[in-house]
Phi, psi and omega in degrees: 000314182295319177300319179297318180296313186280331184263346187232029169090017176116178183288159178238158179289157187290334177297313178298318180297316178297316181295321180298320187269319188260349183089165186302314186290303182289326179297316178294320180299315181292316179301315180299321180293319179298315181293324179294320183273353179226071186298344178281347181286133171284151182301334182258022180299139182265172182298314180291330175294328174293318174306312180300318182294320179294316179299321180296317179292321177300320179299319178297329181267007179060045178246130177287155177245131175232118181273129183243127174274100191273301181216164177270326173244121186303137179170173180293135185240137019213147174218164180286343183252019183268002177079002181243010195286317190218158180309126181086005177295176187312314182251358187262076177281112187294327179294315179290328178297312178296321178299319181292320178300313179295323182296313181292320177297321180286327177302323181291324174297317178299322178296323178295314181299323182278003179085012178252047189300141173260077184295343182266359178285127182238338190199162171226143176260149183280313182194143181270128168046064172300143188199170175299147178252139175286347180280107183286355179265004178301130188285335186256131178295146177275096179201174184288332178296314176297317178304311185299311182298318183282319183291321179290324178288328174295319177294325175303317182297319178294311185295323179296320182281328185208087187290355181275345188280141165289146183239121183267125178256121173268164182258211180255173174055061181060033178061039176255348187234118180236357194304320183296345178285323188247349182273186186277351182284155177281159176264003179155187180230145176220125183052042177069009178250141177291144175253125177243152175281088183257097186289342179297340180267000184258141182297334183253033187303331180263010181248002187275131173231134175270146176234147180223149175244155175214118173229023183282087181270358179283337180273107183266350180268114186293326178298316178295319179297315178301316180298315181295313180297320179295314182295317187276337186214307194285349172295342177299339180286347179103180004280171175299138180205175176304333180268344183239107184278322184221141177260149181221153165291151185220140176229134170275100187274352173208130161198162181176182182197158176300134186282085179212147185305321182291339182278317181289339177270354183287171184297326181296302182293322181297321181294311181292331180297331176267320188294314186293313175298325179298324180278353178059047179242159172282159179206154178229138181254142174265125000225169178274309187293146183265355181197169180234151169304314178204140174214128180053037177084357182257121179285145177056045184292136180273129180261102184288345176269355183291137176296328178265158179283184187300328182272353183068021183258334185220164173296138177291321180225088182306324180296322179297325179284306187295321185255349183247286188284322181299313176297328177293319177298315180299317180294323180293314182290336180269355184277000000 
């Protein structure tokens, strides 16, 4: 969206955007539904104005906003062959990516000046689920040195535009591995010198938050899962030790399961339901919405992992909420 705005003469209204992506019939249908359910929207409302409106409503509902840079070319995420996997991938232009991070951070400053303040905005993420790319022509090697150079320069762009924001750093391998960020090992070498993630040298040293994802449902032993998660990510919480050089705040920004009774009672969800409150960390579950305008070429796609049903009016699985996630929220807030 940001590339479209900056390269093609500015933002466009959502009707045009829907027609471009969904076609005349489905685009018009979706646009009409949006206008019906949001009577305050002007017919020519733009995409960024919708962002502003959503943030404003979230503020009224006392919900924080965290902006996530998910993909460079919109589509279902994530695979190694989707062109969004690694720096320099088919659609992952690193120069435009940094430009977009700065643009969105600066847009929020502009919104404040114009009286559309996002008082509930707290953070921006750099990139979702970095991973190996199936594209063998990718210019940048998949390693921690490449990660370090690009992620710190991306964070520079955010901090320069909006120094108040927390900045979320994801790791490697679909954001399952963070250890090289906080342990004593180097993330690479430059001019024969080791490179370490030394946040004391960064202008935003007190704004860094690490994020981790977990969808490892193959591990049915909770003790093993706890050990693995601690080694790969949660040791970042401390204490300082020979294996942990620097401590960071940490949030599990994605985990989830199909909304069905057998799933929330399964070993994966049951383990995290105890582990995350015990670690006193924040967490976000995938996903809230019950359907998509389009996903993988299918219009009005049903999201079986969505907390809400297809119409977004009710819980998809009330039992999963009442006996699973609601007690977990209570335990987290009480920890």
